[in-house]
Amino acid sequence: MSQQIHKEFENITEPENTANDESETLEKQDHPETEDASSELMEVKDKLLRIQAEMQNVRRRAQRDLENAHKFALDKFVSALLPVVDNLDRAVDIIDEVDEAQRPVADGLKLTLKSFLDVLTQFHVEQVDPSGVPFDAELHQAVSTVQNSEVEPNTVIDVYQKGYVLNGRLVRPAMVTVAKV
């Protein structure tokens, strides 16, 4: 009887060993489907990361465009007002030569011009008055050149029309006369 129990015990343990051997061989075998799925998963993850990065770039670009639209929305409006500022500036220059009876009018014009320029400054519009500075092609437009030995060459001698900058961007260049070399 003990031999019979021993044989039955061997029969029971052998199928378990066979199952373990089969699972080990299955693990050792290469599965093309698993590799394909794994590589496809990596490709999908890569595409997802690229799409997320692209979306982030689109958001940043849209935000920057919106900020620029807000910054420079006044560009055309400022351009339209500059001739008014120029005329007030010319009037102030001329009115300094008037008699005392017209002094209150002259003072009123000066205050109006100052008020106008203060409002422009509030909206980040800066005046470019380059008298006596070196010529800068990005901010100045040379209308003429004149021989002048009293100043350095390429120095702005005279300003016909002041320039203006809105938030660091040129709205109108200053029209100037430059000393010749």
GROMACS .gro file of N, CA and C in nm:
model
  543
    1MET      N    1   0.081  -0.117   0.000
    1MET     CA    2   0.000   0.000   0.000
    1MET      C    3   0.086   0.125   0.000
    2SER      N    4   0.190   0.132   0.069
    2SER     CA    5   0.276   0.249   0.070
    2SER      C    6   0.337   0.274  -0.067
    3GLN      N    7   0.362   0.165  -0.143
    3GLN     CA    8   0.413   0.185  -0.279
    3GLN      C    9   0.308   0.246  -0.367
    4GLN      N   10   0.188   0.205  -0.349
    4GLN     CA   11   0.079   0.258  -0.429
    4GLN      C   12   0.059   0.407  -0.398
    5ILE      N   13   0.066   0.448  -0.275
    5ILE     CA   14   0.051   0.589  -0.237
    5ILE      C   15   0.168   0.669  -0.294
    6HIS      N   16   0.285   0.612  -0.290
    6HIS     CA   17   0.403   0.681  -0.342
    6HIS      C   18   0.389   0.706  -0.492
    7LYS      N   19   0.339   0.606  -0.571
    7LYS     CA   20   0.318   0.621  -0.715
    7LYS      C   21   0.213   0.728  -0.744
    8GLU      N   22   0.106   0.728  -0.667
    8GLU     CA   23   0.002   0.829  -0.687
    8GLU      C   24   0.056   0.969  -0.658
    9PHE      N   25   0.139   0.980  -0.558
    9PHE     CA   26   0.199   1.108  -0.524
    9PHE      C   27   0.287   1.158  -0.637
   10GLU      N   28   0.364   1.070  -0.699
   10GLU     CA   29   0.449   1.107  -0.813
   10GLU      C   30   0.365   1.151  -0.931
   11ASN      N   31   0.255   1.081  -0.956
   11ASN     CA   32   0.165   1.119  -1.066
   11ASN      C   33   0.104   1.258  -1.043
   12ILE      N   34   0.075   1.290  -0.921
   12ILE     CA   35   0.015   1.421  -0.890
   12ILE      C   36   0.119   1.531  -0.907
   13THR      N   37   0.243   1.513  -0.864
   13THR     CA   38   0.344   1.618  -0.871
   13THR      C   39   0.398   1.636  -1.012
   14GLU      N   40   0.399   1.536  -1.094
   14GLU     CA   41   0.451   1.548  -1.230
   14GLU      C   42   0.374   1.650  -1.315
   15PRO      N   43   0.240   1.650  -1.316
   15PRO     CA   44   0.170   1.750  -1.397
   15PRO      C   45   0.200   1.892  -1.350
   16GLU      N   46   0.220   1.914  -1.220
   16GLU     CA   47   0.254   2.049  -1.173
   16GLU      C   48   0.389   2.090  -1.227
   17ASN      N   49   0.484   2.001  -1.225
   17ASN     CA   50   0.616   2.031  -1.279
   17ASN      C   51   0.607   2.060  -1.428
   18THR      N   52   0.523   1.988  -1.497
   18THR     CA   53   0.505   2.008  -1.640
   18THR      C   54   0.445   2.147  -1.665
   19ALA      N   55   0.351   2.189  -1.583
   19ALA     CA   56   0.290   2.321  -1.599
   19ALA      C   57   0.394   2.430  -1.574
   20ASN      N   58   0.478   2.414  -1.476
   20ASN     CA   59   0.584   2.512  -1.449
   20ASN      C   60   0.682   2.519  -1.564
   21ASP      N   61   0.719   2.405  -1.620
   21ASP     CA   62   0.811   2.402  -1.734
   21ASP      C   63   0.750   2.473  -1.854
   22GLU      N   64   0.621   2.451  -1.879
   22GLU     CA   65   0.554   2.514  -1.993
   22GLU      C   66   0.549   2.666  -1.976
   23SER      N   67   0.521   2.715  -1.856
   23SER     CA   68   0.514   2.860  -1.835
   23SER      C   69   0.652   2.923  -1.850
   24GLU      N   70   0.757   2.853  -1.808
   24GLU     CA   71   0.892   2.905  -1.825
   24GLU      C   72   0.929   2.915  -1.971
   25THR      N   73   0.893   2.815  -2.049
   25THR     CA   74   0.923   2.819  -2.192
   25THR      C   75   0.841   2.927  -2.261
   26LEU      N   76   0.717   2.949  -2.216
   26LEU     CA   77   0.635   3.055  -2.276
   26LEU      C   78   0.696   3.192  -2.246
   27GLU      N   79   0.748   3.211  -2.125
   27GLU     CA   80   0.809   3.338  -2.090
   27GLU      C   81   0.936   3.361  -2.170
   28LYS      N   82   1.009   3.255  -2.199
   28LYS     CA   83   1.135   3.267  -2.271
   28LYS      C   84   1.112   3.291  -2.419
   29GLN      N   85   1.001   3.248  -2.472
   29GLN     CA   86   0.972   3.266  -2.614
   29GLN      C   87   0.944   3.413  -2.642
   30ASP      N   88   0.987   3.459  -2.760
   30ASP     CA   89   0.957   3.596  -2.803
   30ASP      C   90   0.815   3.600  -2.856
   31HIS      N   91   0.741   3.703  -2.813
   31HIS     CA   92   0.604   3.721  -2.861
   31HIS      C   93   0.601   3.842  -2.953
   32PRO      N   94   0.587   3.821  -3.081
   32PRO     CA   95   0.584   3.935  -3.174
   32PRO      C   96   0.465   4.027  -3.148
   33GLU      N   97   0.352   3.973  -3.105
   33GLU     CA   98   0.236   4.058  -3.079
   33GLU      C   99   0.264   4.153  -2.962
   34THR      N  100   0.331   4.102  -2.860
   34THR     CA  101   0.362   4.184  -2.744
   34THR      C  102   0.461   4.294  -2.781
   35GLU      N  103   0.562   4.259  -2.860
   35GLU     CA  104   0.659   4.358  -2.903
   35GLU      C  105   0.594   4.465  -2.990
   36ASP      N  106   0.506   4.423  -3.082
   36ASP     CA  107   0.435   4.518  -3.168
   36ASP      C  108   0.349   4.612  -3.084
   37ALA      N  109   0.278   4.555  -2.988
   37ALA     CA  110   0.192   4.636  -2.903
   37ALA      C  111   0.275   4.733  -2.819
   38SER      N  112   0.390   4.686  -2.772
   38SER     CA  113   0.477   4.771  -2.691
   38SER      C  114   0.533   4.886  -2.774
   39SER      N  115   0.579   4.857  -2.895
   39SER     CA  116   0.633   4.963  -2.980
   39SER      C  117   0.522   5.060  -3.023
   40GLU      N  118   0.403   5.007  -3.048
   40GLU     CA  119   0.291   5.093  -3.084
   40GLU      C  120   0.253   5.184  -2.967
   41LEU      N  121   0.258   5.129  -2.846
   41LEU     CA  122   0.229   5.208  -2.726
   41LEU      C  123   0.332   5.320  -2.711
   42MET      N  124   0.458   5.291  -2.735
   42MET     CA  125   0.563   5.393  -2.727
   42MET      C  126   0.541   5.503  -2.831
   43GLU      N  127   0.501   5.464  -2.952
   43GLU     CA  128   0.473   5.563  -3.057
   43GLU      C  129   0.355   5.652  -3.019
   44VAL      N  130   0.252   5.592  -2.963
   44VAL     CA  131   0.134   5.669  -2.922
   44VAL      C  132   0.171   5.766  -2.810
   45LYS      N  133   0.251   5.719  -2.714
   45LYS     CA  134   0.295   5.806  -2.605
   45LYS      C  135   0.378   5.923  -2.660
   46ASP      N  136   0.466   5.893  -2.755
   46ASP     CA  137   0.549   5.997  -2.816
   46ASP      C  138   0.463   6.100  -2.888
   47LYS      N  139   0.364   6.052  -2.965
   47LYS     CA  140   0.273   6.142  -3.035
   47LYS      C  141   0.194   6.228  -2.937
   48LEU      N  142   0.150   6.167  -2.828
   48LEU     CA  143   0.075   6.240  -2.726
   48LEU      C  144   0.160   6.352  -2.666
   49LEU      N  145   0.285   6.321  -2.634
   49LEU     CA  146   0.375   6.423  -2.578
   49LEU      C  147   0.397   6.536  -2.678
   50ARG      N  148   0.414   6.501  -2.804
   50ARG     CA  149   0.435   6.604  -2.907
   50ARG      C  150   0.310   6.692  -2.923
   51ILE      N  151   0.194   6.631  -2.921
   51ILE     CA  152   0.069   6.707  -2.935
   51ILE      C  153   0.050   6.798  -2.814
   52GLN      N  154   0.082   6.747  -2.694
   52GLN     CA  155   0.071   6.831  -2.574
   52GLN      C  156   0.167   6.950  -2.582
   53ALA      N  157   0.289   6.925  -2.629
   53ALA     CA  158   0.386   7.034  -2.643
   53ALA      C  159   0.338   7.136  -2.747
   54GLU      N  160   0.284   7.087  -2.856
   54GLU     CA  161   0.232   7.176  -2.961
   54GLU      C  162   0.116   7.260  -2.907
   55MET      N  163   0.027   7.199  -2.831
   55MET     CA  164  -0.085   7.272  -2.773
   55MET      C  165  -0.036   7.380  -2.676
   56GLN      N  166   0.065   7.347  -2.599
   56GLN     CA  167   0.122   7.446  -2.507
   56GLN      C  168   0.183   7.562  -2.586
   57ASN      N  169   0.251   7.532  -2.696
   57ASN     CA  170   0.307   7.638  -2.781
   57ASN      C  171   0.197   7.723  -2.842
   58VAL      N  172   0.087   7.662  -2.884
   58VAL     CA  173  -0.025   7.736  -2.941
   58VAL      C  174  -0.085   7.829  -2.836
   59ARG      N  175  -0.100   7.779  -2.714
   59ARG     CA  176  -0.154   7.863  -2.606
   59ARG      C  177  -0.064   7.983  -2.578
   60ARG      N  178   0.068   7.957  -2.572
   60ARG     CA  179   0.163   8.066  -2.548
   60ARG      C  180   0.158   8.169  -2.660
   61ARG      N  181   0.154   8.120  -2.784
   61ARG     CA  182   0.149   8.210  -2.899
   61ARG      C  183   0.021   8.293  -2.897
   62ALA      N  184  -0.091   8.231  -2.866
   62ALA     CA  185  -0.219   8.303  -2.859
   62ALA      C  186  -0.215   8.407  -2.747
   63GLN      N  187  -0.158   8.371  -2.633
   63GLN     CA  188  -0.146   8.466  -2.522
   63GLN      C  189  -0.058   8.584  -2.561
   64ARG      N  190   0.055   8.556  -2.626
   64ARG     CA  191   0.145   8.663  -2.669
   64ARG      C  192   0.077   8.753  -2.773
   65ASP      N  193   0.004   8.693  -2.867
   65ASP     CA  194  -0.068   8.772  -2.967
   65ASP      C  195  -0.174   8.860  -2.902
   66LEU      N  196  -0.241   8.807  -2.803
   66LEU     CA  197  -0.343   8.885  -2.732
   66LEU      C  198  -0.278   9.002  -2.657
   67GLU      N  199  -0.167   8.975  -2.591
   67GLU     CA  200  -0.096   9.082  -2.520
   67GLU      C  201  -0.050   9.190  -2.617
   68ASN      N  202   0.004   9.148  -2.733
   68ASN     CA  203   0.047   9.246  -2.833
   68ASN      C  204  -0.071   9.324  -2.888
   69ALA      N  205  -0.183   9.259  -2.907
   69ALA     CA  206  -0.303   9.329  -2.956
   69ALA      C  207  -0.345   9.436  -2.856
   70HIS      N  208  -0.339   9.403  -2.728
   70HIS     CA  209  -0.373   9.502  -2.625
   70HIS      C  210  -0.270   9.614  -2.622
   71LYS      N  211  -0.142   9.578  -2.632
   71LYS     CA  212  -0.035   9.677  -2.626
   71LYS      C  213  -0.043   9.776  -2.741
   72PHE      N  214  -0.067   9.723  -2.860
   72PHE     CA  215  -0.055   9.806  -2.980
   72PHE      C  216  -0.190   9.841  -3.042
   73ALA      N  217  -0.298   9.825  -2.968
   73ALA     CA  218  -0.430   9.860  -3.020
   73ALA      C  219  -0.440  10.010  -3.045
   74LEU      N  220  -0.364  10.088  -2.972
   74LEU     CA  221  -0.368  10.233  -2.985
   74LEU      C  222  -0.283  10.286  -3.100
   75ASP      N  223  -0.214  10.199  -3.171
   75ASP     CA  224  -0.119  10.241  -3.274
   75ASP      C  225  -0.182  10.337  -3.375
   76LYS      N  226  -0.293  10.300  -3.437
   76LYS     CA  227  -0.357  10.386  -3.538
   76LYS      C  228  -0.411  10.514  -3.474
   77PHE      N  229  -0.468  10.501  -3.356
   77PHE     CA  230  -0.522  10.617  -3.287
   77PHE      C  231  -0.412  10.718  -3.257
   78VAL      N  232  -0.299  10.670  -3.206
   78VAL     CA  233  -0.186  10.757  -3.176
   78VAL      C  234  -0.135  10.822  -3.304
   79SER      N  235  -0.125  10.744  -3.411
   79SER     CA  236  -0.079  10.799  -3.539
   79SER      C  237  -0.170  10.911  -3.587
   80ALA      N  238  -0.299  10.896  -3.566
   80ALA     CA  239  -0.395  10.999  -3.608
   80ALA      C  240  -0.384  11.125  -3.521
   81LEU      N  241  -0.344  11.111  -3.395
   81LEU     CA  242  -0.333  11.227  -3.305
   81LEU      C  243  -0.201  11.302  -3.318
   82LEU      N  244  -0.100  11.240  -3.374
   82LEU     CA  245   0.031  11.303  -3.380
   82LEU      C  246   0.033  11.435  -3.456
   83PRO      N  247  -0.040  11.451  -3.567
   83PRO     CA  248  -0.043  11.583  -3.632
   83PRO      C  249  -0.099  11.693  -3.541
   84VAL      N  250  -0.193  11.658  -3.454
   84VAL     CA  251  -0.248  11.756  -3.359
   84VAL      C  252  -0.138  11.799  -3.262
   85VAL      N  253  -0.062  11.702  -3.212
   85VAL     CA  254   0.049  11.733  -3.120
   85VAL      C  255   0.152  11.820  -3.192
   86ASP      N  256   0.183  11.785  -3.318
   86ASP     CA  257   0.280  11.864  -3.395
   86ASP      C  258   0.234  12.009  -3.410
   87ASN      N  259   0.106  12.027  -3.441
   87ASN     CA  260   0.053  12.163  -3.458
   87ASN      C  261   0.057  12.242  -3.327
   88LEU      N  262   0.022  12.178  -3.216
   88LEU     CA  263   0.031  12.245  -3.086
   88LEU      C  264   0.176  12.282  -3.054
   89ASP      N  265   0.268  12.192  -3.087
   89ASP     CA  266   0.410  12.217  -3.063
   89ASP      C  267   0.459  12.336  -3.145
   90ARG      N  268   0.420  12.341  -3.272
   90ARG     CA  269   0.457  12.455  -3.357
   90ARG      C  270   0.397  12.585  -3.304
   91ALA      N  271   0.272  12.579  -3.261
   91ALA     CA  272   0.207  12.699  -3.207
   91ALA      C  273   0.279  12.749  -3.083
   92VAL      N  274   0.321  12.659  -2.996
   92VAL     CA  275   0.395  12.698  -2.875
   92VAL      C  276   0.528  12.761  -2.913
   93ASP      N  277   0.596  12.706  -3.014
   93ASP     CA  278   0.724  12.762  -3.058
   93ASP      C  279   0.707  12.904  -3.112
   94ILE      N  280   0.601  12.927  -3.188
   94ILE     CA  281   0.577  13.058  -3.249
   94ILE      C  282   0.526  13.158  -3.146
   95ILE      N  283   0.443  13.115  -3.056
   95ILE     CA  284   0.375  13.205  -2.963
   95ILE      C  285   0.470  13.266  -2.859
   96ASP      N  286   0.588  13.210  -2.844
   96ASP     CA  287   0.685  13.268  -2.751
   96ASP      C  288   0.724  13.410  -2.791
   97GLU      N  289   0.702  13.443  -2.917
   97GLU     CA  290   0.741  13.575  -2.968
   97GLU      C  291   0.627  13.677  -2.963
   98VAL      N  292   0.518  13.648  -2.894
   98VAL     CA  293   0.403  13.739  -2.889
   98VAL      C  294   0.418  13.841  -2.777
   99ASP      N  295   0.335  13.944  -2.783
   99ASP     CA  296   0.340  14.048  -2.680
   99ASP      C  297   0.269  14.001  -2.552
  100GLU      N  298   0.281  14.079  -2.450
  100GLU     CA  299   0.227  14.044  -2.318
  100GLU      C  300   0.075  14.031  -2.315
  101ALA      N  301   0.007  14.097  -2.404
  101ALA     CA  302  -0.140  14.090  -2.406
  101ALA      C  303  -0.188  13.949  -2.442
  102GLN      N  304  -0.107  13.879  -2.519
  102GLN     CA  305  -0.147  13.744  -2.561
  102GLN      C  306  -0.079  13.635  -2.477
  103ARG      N  307  -0.012  13.674  -2.372
  103ARG     CA  308   0.059  13.578  -2.286
  103ARG      C  309  -0.035  13.472  -2.228
  104PRO      N  310  -0.156  13.506  -2.181
  104PRO     CA  311  -0.246  13.401  -2.129
  104PRO      C  312  -0.281  13.295  -2.235
  105VAL      N  313  -0.294  13.337  -2.360
  105VAL     CA  314  -0.321  13.241  -2.468
  105VAL      C  315  -0.200  13.150  -2.486
  106ALA      N  316  -0.081  13.209  -2.484
  106ALA     CA  317   0.042  13.130  -2.498
  106ALA      C  318   0.055  13.030  -2.384
  107ASP      N  319   0.028  13.074  -2.263
  107ASP     CA  320   0.035  12.984  -2.148
  107ASP      C  321  -0.069  12.872  -2.159
  108GLY      N  322  -0.187  12.905  -2.207
  108GLY     CA  323  -0.292  12.805  -2.227
  108GLY      C  324  -0.251  12.700  -2.329
  109LEU      N  325  -0.188  12.745  -2.439
  109LEU     CA  326  -0.139  12.649  -2.540
  109LEU      C  327  -0.031  12.558  -2.481
  110LYS      N  328   0.059  12.616  -2.403
  110LYS     CA  329   0.166  12.536  -2.342
  110LYS      C  330   0.108  12.431  -2.247
  111LEU      N  331   0.010  12.473  -2.168
  111LEU     CA  332  -0.054  12.378  -2.076
  111LEU      C  333  -0.131  12.270  -2.151
  112THR      N  334  -0.195  12.308  -2.262
  112THR     CA  335  -0.268  12.210  -2.343
  112THR      C  336  -0.172  12.107  -2.401
  113LEU      N  337  -0.059  12.155  -2.455
  113LEU     CA  338   0.042  12.064  -2.510
  113LEU      C  339   0.097  11.973  -2.401
  114LYS      N  340   0.128  12.030  -2.285
  114LYS     CA  341   0.182  11.948  -2.175
  114LYS      C  342   0.081  11.843  -2.132
  115SER      N  343  -0.045  11.882  -2.122
  115SER     CA  344  -0.152  11.789  -2.084
  115SER      C  345  -0.165  11.677  -2.186
  116PHE      N  346  -0.159  11.714  -2.313
  116PHE     CA  347  -0.168  11.616  -2.421
  116PHE      C  348  -0.054  11.516  -2.412
  117LEU      N  349   0.069  11.566  -2.393
  117LEU     CA  350   0.186  11.478  -2.384
  117LEU      C  351   0.180  11.390  -2.259
  118ASP      N  352   0.125  11.443  -2.149
  118ASP     CA  353   0.109  11.362  -2.027
  118ASP      C  354   0.013  11.246  -2.050
  119VAL      N  355  -0.095  11.272  -2.122
  119VAL     CA  356  -0.191  11.165  -2.152
  119VAL      C  357  -0.126  11.060  -2.241
  120LEU      N  358  -0.049  11.104  -2.340
  120LEU     CA  359   0.021  11.008  -2.426
  120LEU      C  360   0.117  10.923  -2.343
  121THR      N  361   0.185  10.984  -2.248
  121THR     CA  362   0.279  10.911  -2.162
  121THR      C  363   0.206  10.807  -2.077
  122GLN      N  364   0.086  10.841  -2.031
  122GLN     CA  365   0.006  10.745  -1.953
  122GLN      C  366  -0.021  10.618  -2.033
  123PHE      N  367  -0.033  10.633  -2.164
  123PHE     CA  368  -0.062  10.519  -2.250
  123PHE      C  369   0.065  10.466  -2.317
  124HIS      N  370   0.180  10.491  -2.254
  124HIS     CA  371   0.310  10.437  -2.294
  124HIS      C  372   0.355  10.485  -2.431
  125VAL      N  373   0.318  10.608  -2.465
  125VAL     CA  374   0.367  10.671  -2.588
  125VAL      C  375   0.478  10.766  -2.546
  126GLU      N  376   0.597  10.744  -2.603
  126GLU     CA  377   0.713  10.826  -2.568
  126GLU      C  378   0.754  10.910  -2.688
  127GLN      N  379   0.795  11.032  -2.660
  127GLN     CA  380   0.840  11.123  -2.764
  127GLN      C  381   0.988  11.099  -2.791
  128VAL      N  382   1.026  11.099  -2.919
  128VAL     CA  383   1.165  11.084  -2.958
  128VAL      C  384   1.211  11.220  -3.008
  129ASP      N  385   1.293  11.289  -2.927
  129ASP     CA  386   1.348  11.419  -2.965
  129ASP      C  387   1.500  11.404  -2.967
  130PRO      N  388   1.556  11.374  -3.084
  130PRO     CA  389   1.697  11.335  -3.092
  130PRO      C  390   1.797  11.449  -3.111
  131SER      N  391   1.765  11.571  -3.076
  131SER     CA  392   1.857  11.683  -3.095
  131SER      C  393   1.991  11.655  -3.026
  132GLY      N  394   2.099  11.660  -3.106
  132GLY     CA  395   2.234  11.645  -3.052
  132GLY      C  396   2.279  11.503  -3.025
  133VAL      N  397   2.200  11.404  -3.058
  133VAL     CA  398   2.240  11.265  -3.035
  133VAL      C  399   2.286  11.202  -3.167
  134PRO      N  400   2.362  11.093  -3.161
  134PRO     CA  401   2.402  11.025  -3.284
  134PRO      C  402   2.280  10.973  -3.361
  135PHE      N  403   2.289  10.976  -3.493
  135PHE     CA  404   2.181  10.930  -3.579
  135PHE      C  405   2.157  10.781  -3.559
  136ASP      N  406   2.031  10.743  -3.543
  136ASP     CA  407   1.990  10.603  -3.528
  136ASP      C  408   1.885  10.575  -3.634
  137ALA      N  409   1.919  10.494  -3.733
  137ALA     CA  410   1.828  10.467  -3.846
  137ALA      C  411   1.699  10.399  -3.802
  138GLU      N  412   1.698  10.339  -3.684
  138GLU     CA  413   1.576  10.273  -3.636
  138GLU      C  414   1.476  10.372  -3.577
  139LEU      N  415   1.524  10.489  -3.533
  139LEU     CA  416   1.437  10.588  -3.471
  139LEU      C  417   1.427  10.718  -3.549
  140HIS      N  418   1.521  10.740  -3.640
  140HIS     CA  419   1.528  10.868  -3.711
  140HIS      C  420   1.519  10.847  -3.861
  141GLN      N  421   1.464  10.947  -3.928
  141GLN     CA  422   1.461  10.949  -4.074
  141GLN      C  423   1.536  11.074  -4.117
  142ALA      N  424   1.649  11.054  -4.185
  142ALA     CA  425   1.731  11.168  -4.229
  142ALA      C  426   1.665  11.232  -4.350
  143VAL      N  427   1.628  11.360  -4.335
  143VAL     CA  428   1.566  11.435  -4.444
  143VAL      C  429   1.676  11.501  -4.526
  144SER      N  430   1.781  11.545  -4.458
  144SER     CA  431   1.893  11.608  -4.528
  144SER      C  432   2.020  11.590  -4.445
  145THR      N  433   2.133  11.617  -4.511
  145THR     CA  434   2.261  11.618  -4.442
  145THR      C  435   2.327  11.752  -4.467
  146VAL      N  436   2.399  11.801  -4.368
  146VAL     CA  437   2.462  11.933  -4.376
  146VAL      C  438   2.605  11.921  -4.324
  147GLN      N  439   2.696  11.991  -4.392
  147GLN     CA  440   2.834  11.996  -4.346
  147GLN      C  441   2.838  12.084  -4.222
  148ASN      N  442   2.892  12.031  -4.111
  148ASN     CA  443   2.898  12.107  -3.987
  148ASN      C  444   3.020  12.061  -3.909
  149SER      N  445   3.118  12.150  -3.895
  149SER     CA  446   3.242  12.114  -3.826
  149SER      C  447   3.231  12.128  -3.674
  150GLU      N  448   3.122  12.184  -3.625
  150GLU     CA  449   3.106  12.205  -3.481
  150GLU      C  450   3.062  12.079  -3.407
  151VAL      N  451   3.005  11.982  -3.478
  151VAL     CA  452   2.956  11.859  -3.413
  151VAL      C  453   3.020  11.738  -3.480
  152GLU      N  454   3.010  11.626  -3.413
  152GLU     CA  455   3.061  11.499  -3.466
  152GLU      C  456   2.982  11.460  -3.591
  153PRO      N  457   3.045  11.390  -3.685
  153PRO     CA  458   2.971  11.339  -3.801
  153PRO      C  459   2.860  11.243  -3.757
  154ASN      N  460   2.754  11.238  -3.834
  154ASN     CA  461   2.636  11.154  -3.807
  154ASN      C  462   2.563  11.192  -3.679
  155THR      N  463   2.573  11.318  -3.640
  155THR     CA  464   2.499  11.369  -3.525
  155THR      C  465   2.377  11.444  -3.575
  156VAL      N  466   2.266  11.429  -3.506
  156VAL     CA  467   2.144  11.500  -3.543
  156VAL      C  468   2.161  11.647  -3.508
  157ILE      N  469   2.146  11.734  -3.610
  157ILE     CA  470   2.163  11.878  -3.591
  157ILE      C  471   2.029  11.946  -3.567
  158ASP      N  472   1.930  11.908  -3.647
  158ASP     CA  473   1.800  11.975  -3.640
  158ASP      C  474   1.689  11.870  -3.648
  159VAL      N  475   1.579  11.897  -3.579
  159VAL     CA  476   1.464  11.806  -3.580
  159VAL      C  477   1.347  11.880  -3.644
  160TYR      N  478   1.299  11.826  -3.757
  160TYR     CA  479   1.183  11.885  -3.824
  160TYR      C  480   1.053  11.837  -3.761
  161GLN      N  481   1.052  11.711  -3.726
  161GLN     CA  482   0.931  11.651  -3.669
  161GLN      C  483   0.975  11.545  -3.569
  162LYS      N  484   0.923  11.553  -3.448
  162LYS     CA  485   0.960  11.457  -3.344
  162LYS      C  486   0.899  11.320  -3.375
  163GLY      N  487   0.969  11.217  -3.330
  163GLY     CA  488   0.920  11.081  -3.349
  163GLY      C  489   0.848  11.033  -3.223
  164TYR      N  490   0.777  10.921  -3.238
  164TYR     CA  491   0.703  10.866  -3.124
  164TYR      C  492   0.714  10.714  -3.123
  165VAL      N  493   0.720  10.661  -3.001
  165VAL     CA  494   0.732  10.517  -2.978
  165VAL      C  495   0.617  10.475  -2.886
  166LEU      N  496   0.548  10.366  -2.922
  166LEU     CA  497   0.439  10.311  -2.840
  166LEU      C  498   0.483  10.174  -2.788
  167ASN      N  499   0.497  10.162  -2.656
  167ASN     CA  500   0.540  10.035  -2.593
  167ASN      C  501   0.665   9.978  -2.658
  168GLY      N  502   0.761  10.065  -2.687
  168GLY     CA  503   0.887  10.019  -2.744
  168GLY      C  504   0.885  10.000  -2.895
  169ARG      N  505   0.771  10.017  -2.959
  169ARG     CA  506   0.762  10.000  -3.104
  169ARG      C  507   0.742  10.138  -3.168
  170LEU      N  508   0.819  10.162  -3.273
  170LEU     CA  509   0.817  10.292  -3.340
  170LEU      C  510   0.683  10.315  -3.409
  171VAL      N  511   0.620  10.429  -3.377
  171VAL     CA  512   0.496  10.469  -3.443
  171VAL      C  513   0.530  10.561  -3.560
  172ARG      N  514   0.623  10.655  -3.534
  172ARG     CA  515   0.666  10.747  -3.639
  172ARG      C  516   0.811  10.786  -3.610
  173PRO      N  517   0.899  10.778  -3.712
  173PRO     CA  518   1.038  10.818  -3.689
  173PRO      C  519   1.049  10.971  -3.682
  174ALA      N  520   1.151  11.017  -3.613
  174ALA     CA  521   1.179  11.160  -3.608
  174ALA      C  522   1.244  11.200  -3.740
  175MET      N  523   1.197  11.309  -3.799
  175MET     CA  524   1.254  11.359  -3.925
  175MET      C  525   1.362  11.460  -3.889
  176VAL      N  526   1.486  11.432  -3.932
  176VAL     CA  527   1.601  11.508  -3.883
  176VAL      C  528   1.698  11.547  -3.994
  177THR      N  529   1.784  11.645  -3.960
  177THR     CA  530   1.899  11.681  -4.042
  177THR      C  531   2.021  11.627  -3.970
  178VAL      N  532   2.112  11.566  -4.046
  178VAL     CA  533   2.228  11.499  -3.988
  178VAL      C  534   2.355  11.567  -4.038
  179ALA      N  535   2.456  11.576  -3.951
  179ALA     CA  536   2.586  11.632  -3.988
  179ALA      C  537   2.659  11.534  -4.080
  180LYS      N  538   2.717  11.591  -4.188
  180LYS     CA  539   2.793  11.508  -4.282
  180LYS      C  540   2.928  11.470  -4.225
  181VAL      N  541   2.984  11.367  -4.283
  181VAL     CA  542   3.118  11.322  -4.247
  181VAL      C  543   3.219  11.413  -4.310
   0.00000   0.00000   0.00000
